């Protein structure tokens, strides 16, 4: 019998203080997991997520870390183990998106996305691979834009293409460990970050792309995460496109 069958499962959700990450944290808590809500720079938003989970009868707490700093991420996992006894699920939603045509993107912005989206994924996954208990699940966040090929997303999609590669190879490197490694690749999702600054006609056009003819809401994406974090033990080394059939 594995440890996660005898104790309550524990999840770390990076970027869990807002947007899709918040809804993922709340969903996993609803599914009975103890959740460590990671945040980068806004403790108040993380506290709001913890309060919402607690009010709904769940167990959660928050912790800060720079996902690209290996010492801070190691400390984040230490915190989860000290508070809850171990780690069974890691959902890495933390990332940044800076958009511009390739010819106009500032190289400083490219470097920022490389640090957070690629190095951050590598650092978090490295700790997850070392710390996850048997029966565990690691879920990275990619994007459907790697297939949709939308203008202005060149650098962002490139950074998430690296996440896909890390995911597929790490799943094989963990052979024999009973740990699944997958990525969720959302399409356009109605979060404040996505909607900000976009004209209504652009939003309406993107909503018509999927055959279901609407934007995703964070709960749609959290459903896919919950599947991979729980019952989907035979789904491994995959990128799951949660986009309503847009591609």
mmCIF file of C-alpha atoms in Angstrom:
data_model
loop_
_atom_site.group_PDB
_atom_site.id
_atom_site.type_symbol
_atom_site.label_atom_id
_atom_site.label_comp_id
_atom_site.label_asym_id
_atom_site.label_seq_id
_atom_site.Cartn_x
_atom_site.Cartn_y
_atom_site.Cartn_z
ATOM 1 C CA UNK A 1 0.000 0.000 0.000
ATOM 2 C CA UNK A 2 1.499 3.356 -1.014
ATOM 3 C CA UNK A 3 1.762 6.316 1.327
ATOM 4 C CA UNK A 4 -0.886 8.332 -0.501
ATOM 5 C CA UNK A 5 -3.408 5.520 0.080
ATOM 6 C CA UNK A 6 -2.994 5.740 3.843
ATOM 7 C CA UNK A 7 -2.766 9.525 4.250
ATOM 8 C CA UNK A 8 -4.533 12.542 2.782
ATOM 9 C CA UNK A 9 -2.915 13.571 -0.482
ATOM 10 C CA UNK A 10 -0.907 16.783 -0.590
ATOM 11 C CA UNK A 11 -0.672 19.168 -3.555
ATOM 12 C CA UNK A 12 1.572 22.114 -4.325
ATOM 13 C CA UNK A 13 0.051 24.548 -6.809
ATOM 14 C CA UNK A 14 2.532 27.101 -8.124
ATOM 15 C CA UNK A 15 0.946 30.332 -9.241
ATOM 16 C CA UNK A 16 -1.993 29.359 -7.060
ATOM 17 C CA UNK A 17 -2.812 32.892 -5.948
ATOM 18 C CA UNK A 18 -4.743 33.948 -9.039
ATOM 19 C CA UNK A 19 -6.292 33.104 -12.401
ATOM 20 C CA UNK A 20 -6.324 29.452 -13.394
ATOM 21 C CA UNK A 21 -3.998 28.562 -10.512
ATOM 22 C CA UNK A 22 -6.498 29.708 -7.922
ATOM 23 C CA UNK A 23 -9.313 27.639 -9.400
ATOM 24 C CA UNK A 24 -6.999 24.616 -9.639
ATOM 25 C CA UNK A 25 -6.047 24.985 -5.963
ATOM 26 C CA UNK A 26 -9.697 25.236 -4.937
ATOM 27 C CA UNK A 27 -10.653 22.237 -7.091
ATOM 28 C CA UNK A 28 -7.931 19.992 -5.656
ATOM 29 C CA UNK A 29 -8.927 21.020 -2.129
ATOM 30 C CA UNK A 30 -12.544 20.183 -2.984
ATOM 31 C CA UNK A 31 -11.297 16.767 -4.103
ATOM 32 C CA UNK A 32 -9.883 16.244 -0.610
ATOM 33 C CA UNK A 33 -6.251 17.265 -1.006
ATOM 34 C CA UNK A 34 -4.286 19.439 1.393
ATOM 35 C CA UNK A 35 -3.011 22.312 -0.742
ATOM 36 C CA UNK A 36 0.050 24.524 -0.467
ATOM 37 C CA UNK A 37 -0.784 27.666 -2.437
ATOM 38 C CA UNK A 38 2.391 29.125 -3.911
ATOM 39 C CA UNK A 39 2.701 32.802 -4.736
ATOM 40 C CA UNK A 40 5.481 34.948 -6.123
ATOM 41 C CA UNK A 41 4.830 38.466 -4.885
ATOM 42 C CA UNK A 42 1.279 38.977 -3.639
ATOM 43 C CA UNK A 43 0.655 37.367 -0.233
ATOM 44 C CA UNK A 44 -2.776 38.989 0.101
ATOM 45 C CA UNK A 45 -4.137 37.184 -2.962
ATOM 46 C CA UNK A 46 -2.686 33.900 -1.726
ATOM 47 C CA UNK A 47 -4.298 34.449 1.670
ATOM 48 C CA UNK A 48 -7.636 34.993 -0.076
ATOM 49 C CA UNK A 49 -7.314 31.608 -1.802
ATOM 50 C CA UNK A 50 -6.412 29.910 1.482
ATOM 51 C CA UNK A 51 -9.382 31.587 3.197
ATOM 52 C CA UNK A 52 -11.754 30.451 0.448
ATOM 53 C CA UNK A 53 -10.523 26.865 0.661
ATOM 54 C CA UNK A 54 -10.729 26.861 4.450
ATOM 55 C CA UNK A 55 -14.234 28.350 4.407
ATOM 56 C CA UNK A 56 -15.320 25.518 2.117
ATOM 57 C CA UNK A 57 -14.012 22.947 4.598
ATOM 58 C CA UNK A 58 -10.658 22.265 2.984
ATOM 59 C CA UNK A 59 -7.076 22.468 4.216
ATOM 60 C CA UNK A 60 -4.625 24.946 2.732
ATOM 61 C CA UNK A 61 -1.804 27.335 3.493
ATOM 62 C CA UNK A 62 0.441 29.581 1.425
ATOM 63 C CA UNK A 63 4.155 29.998 0.793
ATOM 64 C CA UNK A 64 6.280 32.324 -1.315
ATOM 65 C CA UNK A 65 9.033 31.424 -3.773
ATOM 66 C CA UNK A 66 10.698 32.548 -6.967
ATOM 67 C CA UNK A 67 10.105 29.489 -9.151
ATOM 68 C CA UNK A 68 13.379 30.035 -11.003
ATOM 69 C CA UNK A 69 15.447 30.072 -7.794
ATOM 70 C CA UNK A 70 16.446 26.545 -6.867
ATOM 71 C CA UNK A 71 17.025 27.317 -3.181
ATOM 72 C CA UNK A 72 13.619 28.955 -2.804
ATOM 73 C CA UNK A 73 11.842 26.115 -4.614
ATOM 74 C CA UNK A 74 13.636 23.564 -2.459
ATOM 75 C CA UNK A 75 12.406 25.501 0.581
ATOM 76 C CA UNK A 76 8.869 25.484 -0.860
ATOM 77 C CA UNK A 77 8.895 21.700 -0.994
ATOM 78 C CA UNK A 78 10.419 21.584 2.493
ATOM 79 C CA UNK A 79 7.474 23.661 3.698
ATOM 80 C CA UNK A 80 4.946 21.255 2.173
ATOM 81 C CA UNK A 81 6.653 18.276 3.766
ATOM 82 C CA UNK A 82 6.920 19.976 7.171
ATOM 83 C CA UNK A 83 3.276 21.089 7.205
ATOM 84 C CA UNK A 84 1.616 18.078 5.596
ATOM 85 C CA UNK A 85 4.085 15.197 5.695
ATOM 86 C CA UNK A 86 4.909 14.838 2.000
ATOM 87 C CA UNK A 87 3.990 15.804 -1.560
ATOM 88 C CA UNK A 88 1.792 13.771 -3.911
ATOM 89 C CA UNK A 89 0.754 16.257 -6.596
ATOM 90 C CA UNK A 90 2.572 19.231 -8.113
ATOM 91 C CA UNK A 91 0.677 21.520 -10.490
ATOM 92 C CA UNK A 92 2.996 24.086 -12.025
ATOM 93 C CA UNK A 93 0.804 26.904 -13.348
ATOM 94 C CA UNK A 94 3.234 29.758 -12.633
ATOM 95 C CA UNK A 95 4.365 31.585 -15.751
ATOM 96 C CA UNK A 96 4.397 34.924 -17.548
ATOM 97 C CA UNK A 97 3.191 35.967 -20.997
ATOM 98 C CA UNK A 98 4.720 38.934 -22.825
ATOM 99 C CA UNK A 99 3.395 39.432 -26.345
ATOM 100 C CA UNK A 100 4.768 41.167 -29.430
ATOM 101 C CA UNK A 101 5.727 40.258 -32.987
ATOM 102 C CA UNK A 102 9.121 38.560 -33.157
ATOM 103 C CA UNK A 103 10.665 41.594 -34.860
ATOM 104 C CA UNK A 104 9.494 43.913 -32.074
ATOM 105 C CA UNK A 105 9.854 41.860 -28.906
ATOM 106 C CA UNK A 106 12.436 43.236 -26.522
ATOM 107 C CA UNK A 107 15.133 40.719 -25.767
ATOM 108 C CA UNK A 108 14.831 41.563 -22.078
ATOM 109 C CA UNK A 109 11.238 40.302 -22.284
ATOM 110 C CA UNK A 110 12.429 37.138 -24.024
ATOM 111 C CA UNK A 111 14.940 36.590 -21.224
ATOM 112 C CA UNK A 112 12.272 37.152 -18.537
ATOM 113 C CA UNK A 113 9.996 34.542 -20.107
ATOM 114 C CA UNK A 114 12.906 32.152 -20.508
ATOM 115 C CA UNK A 115 13.756 32.510 -16.810
ATOM 116 C CA UNK A 116 10.222 32.062 -15.489
ATOM 117 C CA UNK A 117 8.664 29.724 -18.042
ATOM 118 C CA UNK A 118 11.604 27.474 -18.937
ATOM 119 C CA UNK A 119 14.041 27.671 -16.021
ATOM 120 C CA UNK A 120 11.105 27.885 -13.584
ATOM 121 C CA UNK A 121 9.570 24.713 -15.004
ATOM 122 C CA UNK A 122 12.910 22.947 -14.922
ATOM 123 C CA UNK A 123 13.574 23.926 -11.297
ATOM 124 C CA UNK A 124 10.079 23.015 -10.060
ATOM 125 C CA UNK A 125 10.100 19.737 -11.991
ATOM 126 C CA UNK A 126 13.521 18.870 -10.612
ATOM 127 C CA UNK A 127 12.259 19.155 -7.048
ATOM 128 C CA UNK A 128 9.021 17.354 -7.930
ATOM 129 C CA UNK A 129 10.965 14.452 -9.450
ATOM 130 C CA UNK A 130 13.027 14.172 -6.283
ATOM 131 C CA UNK A 131 10.198 14.607 -3.774
ATOM 132 C CA UNK A 132 6.931 13.177 -5.118
ATOM 133 C CA UNK A 133 5.724 10.080 -3.327
ATOM 134 C CA UNK A 134 4.807 6.866 -5.108
ATOM 135 C CA UNK A 135 1.486 7.288 -6.899
ATOM 136 C CA UNK A 136 2.193 10.978 -7.434
ATOM 137 C CA UNK A 137 1.436 13.262 -10.346
ATOM 138 C CA UNK A 138 3.268 16.219 -11.864
ATOM 139 C CA UNK A 139 1.230 18.502 -14.118
ATOM 140 C CA UNK A 140 2.971 21.276 -16.028
ATOM 141 C CA UNK A 141 1.230 24.077 -17.901
ATOM 142 C CA UNK A 142 1.774 24.516 -21.609
ATOM 143 C CA UNK A 143 -0.412 26.342 -24.137
ATOM 144 C CA UNK A 144 -2.498 25.526 -27.195
ATOM 145 C CA UNK A 145 -0.808 28.445 -28.954
ATOM 146 C CA UNK A 146 2.059 26.086 -29.800
ATOM 147 C CA UNK A 147 -0.434 24.575 -32.292
ATOM 148 C CA UNK A 148 -2.727 27.543 -32.979
ATOM 149 C CA UNK A 149 0.275 29.682 -34.059
ATOM 150 C CA UNK A 150 -1.308 33.047 -33.260
ATOM 151 C CA UNK A 151 0.463 36.251 -34.199
ATOM 152 C CA UNK A 152 2.454 37.970 -31.414
ATOM 153 C CA UNK A 153 2.867 34.745 -29.415
ATOM 154 C CA UNK A 154 6.211 33.638 -30.923
ATOM 155 C CA UNK A 155 8.384 33.961 -27.825
ATOM 156 C CA UNK A 156 5.707 32.809 -25.387
ATOM 157 C CA UNK A 157 4.850 29.749 -27.490
ATOM 158 C CA UNK A 158 8.548 28.952 -27.829
ATOM 159 C CA UNK A 159 8.930 28.983 -24.051
ATOM 160 C CA UNK A 160 5.971 26.632 -23.694
ATOM 161 C CA UNK A 161 7.342 24.362 -26.413
ATOM 162 C CA UNK A 162 10.248 23.833 -24.042
ATOM 163 C CA UNK A 163 7.752 22.904 -21.311
ATOM 164 C CA UNK A 164 6.312 20.237 -23.629
ATOM 165 C CA UNK A 165 9.770 18.763 -24.193
ATOM 166 C CA UNK A 166 10.603 18.739 -20.479
ATOM 167 C CA UNK A 167 7.291 17.019 -19.731
ATOM 168 C CA UNK A 168 7.579 14.258 -22.317
ATOM 169 C CA UNK A 169 11.160 13.367 -21.470
ATOM 170 C CA UNK A 170 10.797 13.563 -17.682
ATOM 171 C CA UNK A 171 7.878 11.109 -17.826
ATOM 172 C CA UNK A 172 10.298 8.576 -19.307
ATOM 173 C CA UNK A 173 13.156 9.436 -16.977
ATOM 174 C CA UNK A 174 10.922 8.548 -14.017
ATOM 175 C CA UNK A 175 10.443 4.990 -15.243
ATOM 176 C CA UNK A 176 9.682 2.631 -12.361
ATOM 177 C CA UNK A 177 8.698 5.383 -9.919
ATOM 178 C CA UNK A 178 4.864 5.190 -10.287
ATOM 179 C CA UNK A 179 4.774 8.955 -10.944
ATOM 180 C CA UNK A 180 2.917 10.423 -13.908
ATOM 181 C CA UNK A 181 4.136 13.531 -15.720
ATOM 182 C CA UNK A 182 1.787 15.395 -18.046
ATOM 183 C CA UNK A 183 1.066 18.912 -19.249
ATOM 184 C CA UNK A 184 -2.209 20.748 -19.729
ATOM 185 C CA UNK A 185 -2.302 23.125 -22.694
ATOM 186 C CA UNK A 186 -5.239 25.542 -22.363
ATOM 187 C CA UNK A 187 -6.644 27.543 -25.216
ATOM 188 C CA UNK A 188 -8.039 31.075 -24.777
ATOM 189 C CA UNK A 189 -9.416 31.229 -21.243
ATOM 190 C CA UNK A 190 -11.490 34.030 -19.751
ATOM 191 C CA UNK A 191 -9.177 35.215 -17.008
ATOM 192 C CA UNK A 192 -8.475 38.829 -16.101
ATOM 193 C CA UNK A 193 -4.961 38.480 -17.546
ATOM 194 C CA UNK A 194 -6.297 37.216 -20.880
ATOM 195 C CA UNK A 195 -9.136 39.727 -21.230
ATOM 196 C CA UNK A 196 -7.140 42.804 -20.183
ATOM 197 C CA UNK A 197 -6.449 45.190 -23.048
ATOM 198 C CA UNK A 198 -8.185 43.133 -25.745
ATOM 199 C CA UNK A 199 -10.881 44.791 -27.884
ATOM 200 C CA UNK A 200 -14.271 43.069 -27.677
ATOM 201 C CA UNK A 201 -14.120 42.080 -31.351
ATOM 202 C CA UNK A 202 -10.885 40.163 -30.692
ATOM 203 C CA UNK A 203 -12.441 38.385 -27.712
ATOM 204 C CA UNK A 204 -15.531 37.528 -29.774
ATOM 205 C CA UNK A 205 -13.397 36.195 -32.628
ATOM 206 C CA UNK A 206 -11.348 33.971 -30.330
ATOM 207 C CA UNK A 207 -14.523 32.683 -28.685
ATOM 208 C CA UNK A 208 -15.720 31.442 -32.076
ATOM 209 C CA UNK A 209 -12.572 29.383 -32.767
ATOM 210 C CA UNK A 210 -13.551 26.229 -30.800
ATOM 211 C CA UNK A 211 -16.513 24.235 -32.135
ATOM 212 C CA UNK A 212 -18.144 24.829 -28.739
ATOM 213 C CA UNK A 213 -18.053 28.561 -29.631
ATOM 214 C CA UNK A 214 -17.045 30.029 -26.296
ATOM 215 C CA UNK A 215 -13.962 30.896 -24.319
ATOM 216 C CA UNK A 216 -12.888 28.472 -21.632
ATOM 217 C CA UNK A 217 -13.394 29.403 -18.005
ATOM 218 C CA UNK A 218 -10.761 28.405 -15.429
ATOM 219 C CA UNK A 219 -13.025 25.638 -14.127
ATOM 220 C CA UNK A 220 -12.772 23.902 -17.519
ATOM 221 C CA UNK A 221 -9.009 23.744 -17.215
ATOM 222 C CA UNK A 222 -9.129 22.741 -13.542
ATOM 223 C CA UNK A 223 -11.287 19.766 -14.550
ATOM 224 C CA UNK A 224 -8.482 18.462 -16.758
ATOM 225 C CA UNK A 225 -5.948 19.011 -13.981
ATOM 226 C CA UNK A 226 -8.112 17.174 -11.451
ATOM 227 C CA UNK A 227 -8.352 14.214 -13.834
ATOM 228 C CA UNK A 228 -4.573 14.031 -14.223
ATOM 229 C CA UNK A 229 -3.988 14.579 -10.508
ATOM 230 C CA UNK A 230 -6.407 11.855 -9.444
ATOM 231 C CA UNK A 231 -7.892 8.987 -11.441
ATOM 232 C CA UNK A 232 -5.788 9.254 -14.615
ATOM 233 C CA UNK A 233 -3.014 6.842 -13.608
ATOM 234 C CA UNK A 234 -2.667 5.459 -17.138
ATOM 235 C CA UNK A 235 -2.250 8.874 -18.782
ATOM 236 C CA UNK A 236 1.469 9.638 -18.737
ATOM 237 C CA UNK A 237 3.907 11.610 -20.862
ATOM 238 C CA UNK A 238 1.142 13.531 -22.636
ATOM 239 C CA UNK A 239 0.235 17.111 -23.467
ATOM 240 C CA UNK A 240 -3.539 17.448 -22.976
ATOM 241 C CA UNK A 241 -5.057 20.209 -25.119
ATOM 242 C CA UNK A 242 -7.881 21.713 -23.044
ATOM 243 C CA UNK A 243 -9.245 24.080 -25.680
ATOM 244 C CA UNK A 244 -12.753 22.954 -26.609
ATOM 245 C CA UNK A 245 -11.607 21.464 -29.906
ATOM 246 C CA UNK A 246 -9.891 24.580 -31.255
ATOM 247 C CA UNK A 247 -7.157 22.380 -32.763
#
